[in-house]
Amino acid sequence: MAGIYIHIPFCKQKCTYCDFHFSTTFTAYREKMIEAIVEELKTRVNYLGKQTISTLYFGGGTPSLLTQEELKLIVETVHQNYRVEPEIEFTLEANPDDITIEQLLMWKAEGVNRLSIGLQSFLQEDLDWMNRAHSAEESVSAVKLAKEHGFSLTVDLIYGLPNRTNFDWEYNIEKLVALSPDHISAYCLTVEKRTALYKLIEKGDLPEVGEDDQSEQFEILVRKMKESGYQQYEISNFAKEEAYSQHNSNYWRGVNYLGIGPSAHSFDGESRRWNVSNNPQYIKGVEEKTNYFEEEILTPKDMFNELLLTGLRTKWGVNLELLSFKHCPSKQFYKQLDSFKEFELVNEEEGVLYLTEKGKLQADHIAAMLFLE
Ligand code: SF4
């Protein structure tokens, strides 16, 4: 069992907070990019060995900008070159302004069964400073339309926004819960240095966001999700009736995956590999069969730390025995673990470590303190 991730590095416009790899001026090389993605799929056919593909994920960028011909070509290449299970989870990230009846029918025809919709906020003022291409009204109709067409849905929101109160955040959650998607991902806004948002805050056009406000909004999120029947199965991910993201759950469990396209990451159980985050360099590298990626062999300590970080964030926790297979935990690890247990941040049940509700507020810090040096 393994997954394939395909990165589509095109966007209509640049969202102010976004630090992902994409380009808004791609018309001249669009066709070459699709050809390079197809070529990379063909040449890396042995990367996953004999494992079957159980999840396919189109992310970006904006994969909802793909035409039917482009999507079909990529999907057919996957089926022709890989052993794909009969019932796969096939997710495509879609922006609300791209969701129309015609597009939904087209995605369905090409095998997509799950849409990941980036709403971010239901407040128009937020969407304006974010420079999102959709309006608050379009968000609501897009989710309703996608549901009517039978797609499994995950919807993204962002909390900890400038100028937003806890009351505004509750409003956003309630609006989303009323639409009843199967799955919700909620991320805390991070202001990355090379973004337009960083400059807006630096110039004083938007206020800085306090960490205390963000922590309070996370607590509101966890409470309201629980009240609304969503299970927090990962720090930032909530599902109704176990509609977990199979693709992302596999990342967290350490399942192998192949990442195709510029900036895409791959993992084969022993090493990580990441493609260059530059569209022309990526196309040239694939065409000329020169190096367009970097690679890192993971040490047992790296594997230990990764399993700890990802496992602690999930409802499945981290099995201490499995962790010890990666690397023997140090005395310092057990000492730190005892201290976290004492402060009721971590629980241990039948050899599995879980974060408590209080611990979830500091998940990354707790994992970092337990890392092997
Ligand atoms: S649409 Fe998505 S990938 Fe593109 S700029 Fe906006 S947030 Fe980034």
mmCIF file of C-alpha atoms and ligand atoms in Angstrom, residues 10-15 17-22 60-62 95 120 132, ligand 1:
data_model
loop_
_atom_site.group_PDB
_atom_site.id
_atom_site.type_symbol
_atom_site.label_atom_id
_atom_site.label_comp_id
_atom_site.label_asym_id
_atom_site.label_seq_id
_atom_site.Cartn_x
_atom_site.Cartn_y
_atom_site.Cartn_z
ATOM 1 C CA PHE A 10 -0.281 26.890 -11.172
ATOM 2 C CA CYS A 11 -2.483 29.495 -9.477
ATOM 3 C CA LYS A 12 -4.773 32.235 -10.777
ATOM 4 C CA GLN A 13 -3.449 34.747 -8.288
ATOM 5 C CA LYS A 14 -1.133 34.940 -5.324
ATOM 6 C CA CYS A 15 -2.720 34.623 -1.876
ATOM 7 C CA TYR A 17 -0.125 34.349 3.160
ATOM 8 C CA CYS A 18 0.921 31.527 0.834
ATOM 9 C CA ASP A 19 4.375 30.003 1.020
ATOM 10 C CA PHE A 20 3.739 27.002 -1.266
ATOM 11 C CA HIS A 21 5.398 26.528 -4.613
ATOM 12 C CA PHE A 22 3.312 27.908 -7.506
ATOM 13 C CA GLY A 60 -0.736 22.522 -5.433
ATOM 14 C CA GLY A 61 -0.973 25.233 -6.456
ATOM 15 C CA THR A 62 -4.427 24.810 -7.889
ATOM 16 C CA ASN A 95 -10.770 26.437 -5.097
ATOM 17 C CA GLN A 120 -10.121 29.772 4.672
ATOM 18 C CA ARG A 132 -8.318 34.898 -2.493
HETATM 19 S S1 SF4 B 1 -4.559 29.179 -4.315
HETATM 20 FE FE1 SF4 B 1 -3.532 27.929 -2.751
HETATM 21 S S2 SF4 B 1 -1.496 27.491 -3.560
HETATM 22 FE FE2 SF4 B 1 -2.360 29.176 -4.802
HETATM 23 S S3 SF4 B 1 -1.575 31.022 -3.839
HETATM 24 FE FE3 SF4 B 1 -3.566 30.624 -2.920
HETATM 25 S S4 SF4 B 1 -3.149 29.376 -1.081
HETATM 26 FE FE4 SF4 B 1 -1.292 29.351 -2.359
#
